[in-house]
Amino acid sequence: MSFELPRLPLGDGIEAVLDFLVHNLAFATKAFSAVADQGIRLMETAMMAVHPIIMIFILTALVFYLTRQRGVTIFTFLGMGLIWNLGLWSATVSTLSLVLVATLIAISIGIPIGIFCALNGYAYKIVRPILDFMQTLPAFVYLIPAIPFFGLGRVAAIFATVIFSMPPAIRFTTLGIKQVPKELVECADAFGADRWQKLFKIQLPLAKTTIMGGVNQTIMLALSMVVIAAMIGARGLGGEVWRAIQRLQPGAGFEAGIGIVIVAIILDRVLQKLSKS
Amino acid sequence: MEKIVLKNVCKIFGDHPQKALKLLKEGKDKDEIQAKTGSVVGVNQASFEVKEGEIVVVMGLSGSGKSTLVRCINRLFEPTSGEIFVDGQDVTKLSREELRQFRQQKFGMVFQNFALFPHRTVIHNVEFGLEIQKSDLSVRREKAEKALELVGLKGWGEKFPSELSGGMQQRVGLARALAMDPDILLMDEAFSALDPLIRRDMQDELIEMQQSMRKTIVFISHDLDEALKLGDRIVLMKDGAVVQIGTPEDILMNPSNEYVAKFVEEVDITKVLTAETIMKKSQDVAYLTSDGPRAAMRKMKNNAIASLFVLDKQNKLHGVVFADEVAKLIEKGEKSLESAIHRDAAAVSPDTPASELFAVMQSISHPVAVVDENNKLKGIIVKGLLMAAIAERGGNI
């Protein structure tokens, strides 16, 4: 005699929830669309406004200004030059814009949530499992709900990227604030500081290094995600890789892949330097 | 005038404070309550008051609840029950906002491990309290500079705390508390983290500053020597309860129970006894203007002593004469003591500790004069008196 356990309709349930959200959160998705789209457009326009060679010089100068390291500066110049030479310049600009916009959105949502969690023990208890979930869920899965919300394209890519890259911003902010020595917070209390004075004069400045570490991670995750997000129309360097896969052109695929590596190395070095100082 | 009054203050840490409180009021002890409710008694029905301008040292071993008690005064810890009056206002009844104002106006606090803000320069640390009060930058800077000068750190404002030694860091901590000019200073083991020499200097300086500041100071310490030195009065705590309150003399001479006696047993009695408590107040002296050699000799004979202090009409000490030399003057028929006076007579101030008196008395053959800051004679100490005083209080000679 066979007995079959009825299958739980988990997938159906999730779809129902997503459907509901798609229909009822239109105002939020439209706002997000507007911000993200305008942001990318602005970035791209700014970076494409001048000839790539001039832009390469500007970026190299910027890297030198931020890091003061000869090695990284030379690497930036040569790496960017190579990207331009391979005809990947506009794809790179597109990728950089996506990363920057997604990161800005992620940290401007993530840091306040992180602060809230640090100051409110209950909030952290609720948020922590959600963060664990967000970080362990395979990155590809985020791409699927992004489509019904925003359709194929860059905004959907940014949405998926924001969700994927936000957890470290929240986690590190909470950690940084919680690590501020109790005695210092007590001291601020003893002098009659209110909640905001305590936060802005003591806790945030002392948590800065840790929070910057979180921002660094957020950017690196965003970079890895915008590459994956090429599958839902993000274009950029990831788009070049995706196209190479579809056309079975290993050469072109590697060229774009090397471009991504160059961008990743530059971003990482600059951010490390920034979070240390 | 009572500045701070604590009445039956209890602080219980744990999930069931009310249950624990009830047991506490029934007279159950700390361990029993912890076993029954899982709550820890921090402070057990403590009552005492602090007068305006007074230094009260709250003393006890670690874990005796002294830090907790002091944190109840400015409500860094919420007292579980009891009343705390500061300037007649019940602190426990203040709302959040009122409490913040109250802390800004009344309390300066100094912490054991300094609690300086590492990301702020020294001057910005000192300014912190004023910044919280949102006072103008120029006013703030001026007051902070003044506070820094008061603690002897003028010109160090632009340094970061990490660039300073421990002693200097705690000076910054003190300046930060003083910059707001609060009525009350709460000093939580303020000097305990410093090495002994620096600690002694800081104690001396605090005493000196206090002469002019006249702040009300609640000072926490686990060090009896420190308590005896700084405290106008001492509150002794054990297991969260107040065991004895009194002046340093009271605590030493009349320990109220075994615990206090144990505590004070270790004290070097010679550090606590001062010249003033030992000296003999009435004694014969020679007056410069009226007494000649014969009068002086008679006074010495009457008292069976071999030397005599010479004073002027205002009772100011001029020196000492010795019997053998006065006798020679009489032989020569001199009318004045003048030529026999030794101007270098040993004199000490009333608060000189007995331990130092030994050293002074070792090298001289006459008694020590105790004089006030105007050089007026207050009393004299002979060796026998010093020995007797120490023996009487059970110290080692």
XYZ file of C-alpha atoms in Angstrom:
674
model
C 0.000 0.000 0.000
C 1.518 3.280 -0.948
C 0.923 6.407 0.954
C 1.902 9.747 -0.363
C 2.484 12.777 1.773
C 0.861 15.804 0.173
C 3.477 18.178 -1.140
C 3.576 21.503 0.722
C 2.720 24.364 -1.629
C 5.686 26.511 -0.492
C 6.506 27.773 -3.980
C 2.854 28.652 -4.632
C 2.737 30.573 -1.398
C 5.850 32.578 -2.247
C 4.445 33.376 -5.661
C 1.189 34.532 -4.115
C 3.081 36.828 -1.788
C 5.181 38.209 -4.633
C 2.051 38.739 -6.738
C 0.478 40.606 -3.907
C 3.559 42.757 -3.471
C 3.875 43.473 -7.172
C 0.314 44.758 -7.275
C 0.342 46.677 -4.072
C 3.832 48.084 -3.941
C 3.692 49.810 -7.292
C 4.337 53.193 -5.710
C 7.527 51.918 -4.084
C 8.792 50.126 -7.167
C 8.141 53.192 -9.294
C 10.073 55.374 -6.869
C 12.920 52.889 -6.805
C 12.873 52.727 -10.592
C 13.080 56.471 -10.889
C 15.966 56.814 -8.432
C 17.953 53.915 -9.826
C 17.411 54.795 -13.453
C 18.231 58.465 -13.012
C 21.270 57.542 -10.936
C 22.735 55.271 -13.573
C 21.973 57.678 -16.368
C 23.714 60.480 -14.485
C 26.801 58.396 -13.763
C 27.077 57.104 -17.284
C 26.602 60.499 -18.834
C 29.227 61.988 -16.567
C 31.770 59.294 -17.310
C 31.115 59.208 -21.035
C 31.171 62.995 -21.329
C 34.892 63.085 -21.989
C 37.126 60.993 -24.200
C 38.147 57.671 -22.569
C 41.814 58.672 -22.522
C 41.055 61.788 -20.519
C 38.795 59.763 -18.236
C 41.569 57.238 -17.684
C 43.881 60.043 -16.629
C 41.217 61.457 -14.317
C 40.577 58.062 -12.710
C 44.295 57.412 -12.300
C 44.752 60.794 -10.627
C 41.781 60.070 -8.358
C 43.195 56.690 -7.352
C 46.547 58.284 -6.582
C 44.863 61.019 -4.557
C 42.930 58.450 -2.509
C 45.638 55.835 -1.966
C 48.984 57.643 -2.370
C 50.391 54.349 -3.556
C 52.465 54.155 -6.700
C 51.694 50.507 -7.432
C 47.933 50.865 -7.415
C 48.144 54.044 -9.452
C 50.241 52.455 -12.180
C 47.978 49.387 -12.156
C 44.944 51.623 -12.616
C 46.490 53.406 -15.572
C 47.592 50.252 -17.337
C 44.449 48.262 -16.476
C 42.088 50.975 -17.684
C 44.196 51.426 -20.760
C 43.883 47.718 -21.515
C 40.110 47.840 -21.063
C 39.867 50.748 -23.456
C 42.127 49.014 -25.934
C 39.932 45.896 -25.884
C 36.902 48.014 -26.699
C 35.285 47.373 -23.329
C 35.241 50.976 -22.174
C 31.521 51.648 -22.371
C 30.739 48.271 -20.794
C 33.082 49.096 -17.931
C 31.508 52.492 -17.406
C 28.126 50.828 -17.349
C 29.265 48.270 -14.775
C 30.887 50.897 -12.570
C 27.713 52.988 -12.664
C 25.594 50.002 -11.697
C 27.912 49.144 -8.828
C 28.050 52.672 -7.490
C 24.317 53.294 -7.670
C 23.471 49.918 -6.142
C 26.030 50.489 -3.369
C 24.747 53.951 -2.593
C 21.218 52.632 -2.268
C 22.345 49.607 -0.261
C 24.331 51.600 2.294
C 21.796 54.367 2.591
C 19.246 51.740 3.574
C 21.646 49.354 5.323
C 23.472 51.742 7.660
C 20.308 53.179 9.244
C 18.961 49.648 9.716
C 22.295 48.673 11.244
C 22.155 51.615 13.641
C 18.617 50.756 14.615
C 19.583 47.147 15.277
C 22.532 48.215 17.415
C 20.372 50.418 19.601
C 17.428 48.069 19.791
C 18.089 44.493 20.855
C 14.720 43.203 19.660
C 15.173 44.600 16.176
C 18.473 42.791 15.886
C 16.891 39.518 16.918
C 14.416 39.861 14.070
C 16.824 41.194 11.468
C 19.662 38.737 12.043
C 17.948 35.605 10.705
C 16.729 37.609 7.725
C 20.308 38.638 7.015
C 21.485 35.048 7.290
C 18.781 34.049 4.856
C 19.662 36.843 2.432
C 23.317 35.900 2.426
C 22.916 32.164 2.000
C 20.242 32.215 -0.665
C 21.995 31.690 -4.040
C 22.483 35.000 -5.769
C 20.630 33.847 -8.897
C 17.386 33.440 -6.994
C 17.167 37.192 -6.431
C 17.013 37.719 -10.147
C 13.656 36.033 -10.514
C 11.467 38.248 -8.296
C 13.258 41.324 -9.609
C 11.683 40.772 -13.016
C 7.986 40.946 -12.038
C 8.746 44.058 -9.998
C 10.774 45.940 -12.565
C 10.759 43.989 -15.789
C 13.980 43.031 -17.581
C 16.698 45.642 -17.485
C 19.072 47.610 -15.422
C 16.679 48.602 -12.654
C 15.841 44.972 -11.952
C 19.578 44.307 -11.869
C 20.122 47.083 -9.376
C 17.271 45.834 -7.216
C 18.717 42.329 -7.046
C 22.158 43.808 -6.386
C 20.932 46.008 -3.565
C 19.229 43.093 -1.823
C 22.275 40.888 -2.255
C 24.871 43.395 -1.131
C 23.070 45.061 1.773
C 23.642 42.502 4.584
C 27.282 43.412 5.300
C 26.394 47.101 5.539
C 23.797 46.253 8.199
C 25.925 43.701 10.023
C 29.096 45.763 10.195
C 27.251 48.871 11.305
C 25.562 46.997 14.133
C 28.817 45.314 15.091
C 30.767 48.579 14.992
C 28.346 50.380 17.274
C 28.081 47.477 19.669
C 31.863 47.352 19.917
C 32.137 50.898 21.255
C 33.401 50.437 24.834
C 30.557 50.485 27.376
C 32.475 52.878 29.557
C 32.512 55.555 26.865
C 28.784 55.283 26.281
C 28.223 55.398 30.034
C 30.409 58.474 30.213
C 28.337 60.213 27.543
C 25.230 59.302 29.549
C 26.764 60.642 32.742
C 27.335 63.996 31.068
C 23.691 64.142 30.051
C 24.007 63.405 26.338
C 20.782 62.512 24.534
C 20.391 59.595 22.145
C 21.409 61.513 19.028
C 24.350 63.258 20.641
C 25.573 59.903 21.848
C 25.148 58.411 18.384
C 26.760 61.164 16.354
C 29.455 62.308 18.767
C 30.567 58.996 20.201
C 29.169 55.822 18.692
C 29.327 56.504 14.957
C 32.792 58.108 14.969
C 34.168 55.181 16.962
C 32.404 52.637 14.737
C 33.621 54.314 11.554
C 36.406 51.885 10.729
C 34.151 48.872 11.107
C 31.344 50.479 9.119
C 33.785 51.290 6.321
C 34.781 47.623 6.325
C 31.115 46.824 5.757
C 30.891 49.315 2.920
C 33.914 47.694 1.321
C 32.210 44.300 1.452
C 29.002 45.756 0.099
C 30.804 47.151 -2.919
C 32.603 43.893 -3.640
C 29.332 41.942 -3.377
C 27.636 44.494 -5.616
C 30.348 44.024 -8.220
C 29.935 40.263 -8.194
C 26.169 40.634 -8.423
C 26.021 43.081 -11.320
C 27.971 40.523 -13.330
C 25.410 37.849 -12.573
C 22.609 40.334 -13.132
C 23.661 40.498 -16.770
C 21.276 37.570 -17.202
C 18.320 39.864 -16.635
C 19.618 42.599 -18.814
C 22.161 44.513 -16.786
C 24.590 44.769 -19.728
C 28.027 46.081 -18.839
C 31.031 43.756 -18.493
C 28.769 40.988 -17.223
C 26.695 41.417 -20.354
C 29.825 40.878 -22.478
C 30.558 37.646 -20.613
C 26.966 36.502 -20.973
C 27.002 37.182 -24.691
C 30.299 35.301 -25.051
C 28.768 32.302 -23.316
C 25.772 32.300 -25.621
C 27.925 32.586 -28.725
C 30.604 30.236 -27.441
C 33.408 32.799 -27.801
C 35.879 31.940 -25.047
C 38.297 34.678 -26.127
C 35.773 37.480 -25.789
C 34.508 35.955 -22.537
C 37.971 36.026 -20.999
C 38.583 39.574 -22.169
C 35.485 40.781 -20.375
C 36.332 38.611 -17.373
C 39.772 40.208 -17.106
C 38.081 43.594 -17.294
C 35.981 42.652 -14.272
C 39.049 41.536 -12.373
C 40.796 44.827 -13.084
C 37.821 46.833 -11.835
C 37.551 44.623 -8.747
C 41.224 45.019 -7.837
C 41.145 48.790 -8.190
C 37.963 49.131 -6.136
C 39.283 46.834 -3.412
C 42.617 48.622 -3.020
C 41.049 52.055 -2.912
C 38.414 50.952 -0.396
C 40.905 49.221 1.852
C 42.940 52.364 1.971
C 39.853 54.456 2.689
C 38.582 52.274 5.509
C 41.974 52.250 7.190
C 42.417 56.011 7.345
C 23.627 71.640 54.412
C 22.924 68.185 52.988
C 23.732 68.089 49.308
C 22.978 64.429 48.665
C 20.708 62.251 50.760
C 20.236 58.544 50.116
C 17.405 56.754 51.852
C 17.136 52.996 51.778
C 18.501 52.687 48.293
C 18.382 49.155 46.875
C 19.611 47.950 43.534
C 18.864 44.445 42.362
C 20.134 42.991 39.109
C 18.072 40.251 37.540
C 14.660 39.347 36.218
C 12.622 39.387 39.410
C 13.730 42.452 41.336
C 10.489 42.816 43.302
C 10.603 39.267 44.597
C 14.214 39.708 45.596
C 13.429 43.056 47.173
C 10.776 41.489 49.374
C 13.209 38.859 50.613
C 15.794 41.552 51.195
C 13.406 43.554 53.369
C 12.725 40.377 55.335
C 16.396 40.335 56.175
C 17.531 37.484 53.973
C 21.154 37.714 52.915
C 22.660 38.144 49.500
C 23.567 34.518 48.829
C 20.191 33.206 49.903
C 18.362 35.650 47.649
C 20.570 34.758 44.720
C 19.902 31.071 45.274
C 16.145 31.581 45.501
C 15.470 34.148 42.786
C 18.589 34.222 40.638
C 18.780 37.962 41.216
C 21.922 39.640 42.465
C 21.737 42.236 45.188
C 23.916 45.177 44.166
C 22.984 47.622 46.889
C 21.154 46.686 50.050
C 19.154 49.438 51.764
C 21.930 51.987 51.800
C 21.348 55.298 53.524
C 23.757 58.153 54.068
C 24.108 61.797 53.296
C 26.798 64.018 51.888
C 27.146 67.587 53.063
C 27.902 70.435 50.744
C 31.636 70.862 50.158
C 32.464 67.553 51.749
C 34.504 64.642 50.408
C 32.820 61.367 51.235
C 34.741 58.253 50.313
C 32.620 55.170 49.655
C 34.900 52.289 50.432
C 34.713 48.537 50.233
C 36.271 45.532 48.585
C 35.470 44.805 44.973
C 31.943 43.492 44.651
C 30.781 45.366 47.719
C 28.418 47.483 45.623
C 30.195 50.802 45.922
C 30.314 51.521 42.194
C 26.712 50.450 41.821
C 25.645 52.710 44.660
C 27.325 55.741 43.161
C 25.826 55.008 39.747
C 22.430 55.057 41.417
C 23.013 58.660 42.473
C 23.001 59.919 38.880
C 20.827 57.013 37.772
C 23.289 55.422 35.392
C 21.750 52.468 37.188
C 18.077 52.682 38.065
C 17.700 52.073 41.784
C 15.166 49.310 42.418
C 13.770 51.099 45.446
C 14.570 53.941 47.798
C 14.921 57.677 47.458
C 17.838 59.823 46.437
C 17.695 63.547 47.040
C 20.102 65.952 45.436
C 19.544 69.554 46.510
C 16.173 68.456 47.842
C 15.070 67.008 44.494
C 14.212 63.316 44.378
C 16.349 62.056 41.519
C 14.366 58.841 41.197
C 11.254 60.823 40.239
C 12.812 62.698 37.338
C 11.657 62.003 33.788
C 14.207 61.013 31.137
C 14.534 64.553 29.866
C 14.677 66.108 33.340
C 17.304 63.585 34.304
C 19.468 64.591 31.344
C 19.241 68.241 32.347
C 19.989 67.325 35.928
C 23.061 65.366 34.955
C 24.303 68.265 32.848
C 23.889 70.754 35.655
C 24.807 68.876 38.798
C 27.181 66.045 38.146
C 30.690 65.663 36.870
C 31.973 62.127 36.706
C 35.477 60.705 36.615
C 35.982 57.070 35.640
C 38.428 54.405 36.740
C 39.819 53.754 33.283
C 39.528 57.406 32.325
C 36.896 56.800 29.617
C 38.444 59.424 27.373
C 37.108 59.545 23.831
C 39.980 58.286 21.671
C 38.771 60.043 18.532
C 38.768 63.472 20.148
C 41.699 65.657 21.073
C 42.305 66.524 24.708
C 40.580 69.874 24.420
C 37.600 68.313 22.636
C 37.380 65.740 25.395
C 37.349 68.453 28.030
C 34.739 70.376 26.068
C 32.440 67.382 25.786
C 30.087 68.256 28.635
C 29.740 71.841 27.449
C 29.161 70.661 23.906
C 26.323 68.493 25.172
C 24.882 71.565 26.858
C 25.128 73.309 23.476
C 27.075 76.252 24.851
C 28.793 78.624 22.423
C 32.080 77.531 20.943
C 34.000 80.500 22.353
C 32.589 80.073 25.867
C 33.166 76.361 25.650
C 36.779 76.743 24.569
C 37.525 79.276 27.281
C 36.104 77.123 30.064
C 37.866 74.049 28.745
C 41.212 75.853 28.583
C 40.712 77.006 32.141
C 39.905 73.493 33.337
C 42.990 72.151 31.579
C 45.112 74.775 33.251
C 43.626 73.874 36.618
C 44.794 70.276 36.275
C 48.206 71.382 35.034
C 47.841 70.431 31.378
C 47.955 73.833 29.776
C 49.130 73.561 26.188
C 48.294 69.870 25.777
C 44.892 70.518 24.206
C 45.777 69.485 20.670
C 47.173 66.084 21.639
C 45.160 62.898 21.473
C 44.555 60.914 24.686
C 46.684 58.031 23.415
C 49.695 60.353 23.353
C 49.427 61.011 27.101
C 50.605 59.009 30.102
C 48.066 57.412 32.455
C 48.394 60.168 35.026
C 47.902 62.855 32.422
C 44.930 61.028 30.931
C 43.198 61.026 34.270
C 43.950 64.721 34.622
C 42.078 65.165 31.362
C 39.246 63.077 32.822
C 39.182 65.356 35.836
C 39.306 68.477 33.683
C 36.400 67.163 31.628
C 34.340 66.805 34.778
C 35.394 70.214 36.110
C 34.857 72.136 32.875
C 31.088 72.159 33.356
C 31.583 73.490 36.854
C 29.212 70.971 38.444
C 28.336 71.088 42.151
C 29.024 67.422 42.584
C 31.907 65.262 41.478
C 31.394 61.525 41.314
C 34.777 59.858 41.192
C 34.654 56.142 40.502
C 37.986 54.645 41.588
C 39.446 57.639 39.828
C 43.043 57.003 40.863
C 43.044 53.219 41.166
C 44.460 52.602 37.699
C 47.461 54.840 38.323
C 50.780 53.703 39.702
C 51.353 54.483 43.387
C 53.566 57.548 43.002
C 51.305 59.242 40.487
C 48.308 58.251 42.571
C 49.724 60.018 45.602
C 50.404 63.150 43.561
C 46.855 63.141 42.224
C 45.457 62.731 45.722
C 47.520 65.658 46.953
C 46.412 67.786 44.039
C 42.782 66.907 44.526
C 43.030 67.938 48.163
C 44.708 71.156 47.143
C 42.115 71.934 44.468
C 39.343 71.130 46.863
C 40.591 73.903 49.195
C 39.438 76.459 46.655
C 36.744 74.542 44.730
C 34.698 73.319 47.665
C 32.880 70.779 45.498
C 30.784 68.046 46.974
C 32.736 64.924 46.134
C 31.674 61.300 46.307
C 34.831 59.305 45.847
C 34.861 55.539 45.434
C 37.901 53.618 46.533
C 38.944 50.162 47.605
C 42.097 51.531 49.171
C 41.802 52.399 52.843
C 44.875 54.605 52.837
C 43.329 56.635 50.040
C 40.029 56.820 51.869
C 41.695 58.004 55.062
C 43.676 60.603 53.195
C 40.894 62.087 51.088
C 37.757 61.486 53.076
C 36.171 64.002 55.385
C 33.966 61.038 56.092
C 34.069 57.434 55.009
C 31.166 55.159 54.121
C 32.239 51.557 54.476
C 30.339 48.962 52.457
C 30.097 45.193 52.519
C 27.876 42.982 50.358
C 25.951 45.991 49.152
C 25.130 47.304 52.613
C 26.593 50.240 54.486
C 28.522 48.887 57.475
C 29.819 52.061 59.054
C 29.859 55.773 58.409
C 32.256 58.105 60.130
C 35.353 60.249 60.035
C 38.636 58.476 59.354
C 39.374 58.674 63.092
C 36.011 57.121 63.977
C 36.535 54.245 61.621
C 40.005 53.536 62.923
C 39.389 54.037 66.604
C 35.905 52.600 66.932
C 35.330 50.024 64.243
C 31.649 49.142 64.540
C 32.130 45.440 63.890
C 34.523 42.649 63.075
C 34.504 43.412 59.344
C 35.545 47.014 59.774
C 38.141 46.031 62.348
C 39.629 43.516 59.892
C 39.682 46.165 57.241
C 41.496 48.722 59.338
C 43.864 46.255 60.947
C 46.185 46.516 57.998
C 46.428 50.267 58.142
C 49.700 51.792 59.116
C 48.549 53.750 62.125
C 51.458 56.144 61.869
C 50.083 57.485 58.609
C 46.771 58.381 60.151
C 47.838 59.895 63.435
C 48.786 63.490 62.914
C 50.838 65.911 64.938
C 47.641 67.658 65.974
C 46.096 64.553 67.534
C 49.266 63.691 69.440
C 50.521 67.053 70.643
C 50.297 68.448 74.133
C 48.401 71.700 73.959
C 49.357 73.404 77.198
C 52.961 74.013 77.989
C 55.154 76.616 79.490
C 57.043 78.850 77.115
C 59.377 81.797 77.410
C 58.233 85.117 76.048
C 60.845 87.051 74.164
C 59.991 90.439 75.562
C 59.211 89.673 79.183
C 61.225 86.595 80.198
C 64.949 86.767 80.980
C 67.309 83.861 81.677
C 66.207 83.497 85.298
C 62.489 83.332 84.470
C 63.176 80.826 81.736
C 65.261 78.676 84.074
C 62.533 78.670 86.679
C 59.924 77.516 84.155
C 62.171 74.660 83.082
C 62.810 73.635 86.661
C 59.107 73.688 87.489
C 58.285 71.425 84.573
C 61.402 69.318 84.881
C 62.355 69.899 81.254
C 65.644 70.723 79.609
C 64.478 73.093 76.895
C 61.917 75.827 76.346
C 60.325 77.357 73.241
C 60.608 81.114 72.899
C 57.633 83.068 71.559
C 56.850 86.685 70.893
C 53.714 88.440 72.102
C 51.676 87.092 69.168
C 52.634 83.557 70.160
C 54.851 83.241 67.116
C 57.686 80.786 67.502
C 61.141 82.345 67.593
C 63.292 79.458 68.644
C 64.300 77.232 71.500
C 66.629 77.639 74.496
C 68.401 74.863 76.416
C 68.830 74.704 80.187
C 72.644 74.409 80.172
C 73.063 77.443 77.966
C 70.535 79.477 79.963
C 72.495 78.573 83.110
C 75.654 80.033 81.540
C 73.777 83.257 80.751
C 72.741 83.482 84.395
C 76.372 82.961 85.490
C 77.436 85.788 83.194
C 74.628 87.960 84.561
C 72.979 88.522 81.139
C 69.524 90.109 81.224
C 68.278 88.831 77.865
C 67.746 85.319 76.476
C 68.567 86.540 72.991
C 72.077 85.132 72.626
C 71.028 81.614 73.694
C 68.077 81.217 71.317
C 68.472 78.550 68.666
C 66.490 79.875 65.720
C 66.452 76.542 63.951
C 63.994 74.898 66.346
C 62.255 71.921 64.733
C 58.667 72.793 63.864
C 55.987 70.874 61.984
C 52.481 71.663 60.749
C 49.452 70.181 62.571
C 48.662 67.666 59.802
C 52.115 66.070 59.717
C 51.640 62.295 60.016
C 53.275 60.429 62.872
C 55.453 58.487 60.443
C 57.218 61.717 59.503
C 57.492 62.861 63.093
C 59.797 59.972 63.833
C 62.275 61.205 61.285
C 62.108 64.757 62.588
C 62.566 63.723 66.206
C 65.471 61.426 65.508
C 67.878 64.266 64.844
C 67.006 66.739 67.577
C 67.372 66.850 71.325
C 64.364 69.027 72.127
C 60.627 68.496 71.611
C 59.005 69.300 68.257
C 56.950 72.463 68.016
C 53.617 72.229 66.204
C 52.897 75.526 64.472
C 50.116 76.753 62.225
C 50.616 78.482 58.876
C 51.346 81.788 60.687
C 54.085 80.163 62.717
C 51.991 80.389 65.910
C 52.671 77.678 68.417
C 49.760 75.205 68.722
C 51.405 72.564 70.864
C 54.487 70.473 71.407
C 55.344 66.827 70.989
C 57.919 64.932 72.991
C 59.096 61.463 72.050
C 57.232 59.801 74.883
C 53.979 61.350 73.730
C 54.419 60.026 70.217
C 55.215 56.501 71.428
C 52.289 56.513 73.792
C 49.867 57.679 71.126
C 50.895 54.930 68.754
C 50.975 52.202 71.388
C 47.540 53.232 72.594
C 46.072 52.638 69.140
C 47.730 49.304 68.689
C 50.239 50.312 66.069
C 53.745 48.949 65.734
C 56.455 51.229 66.948
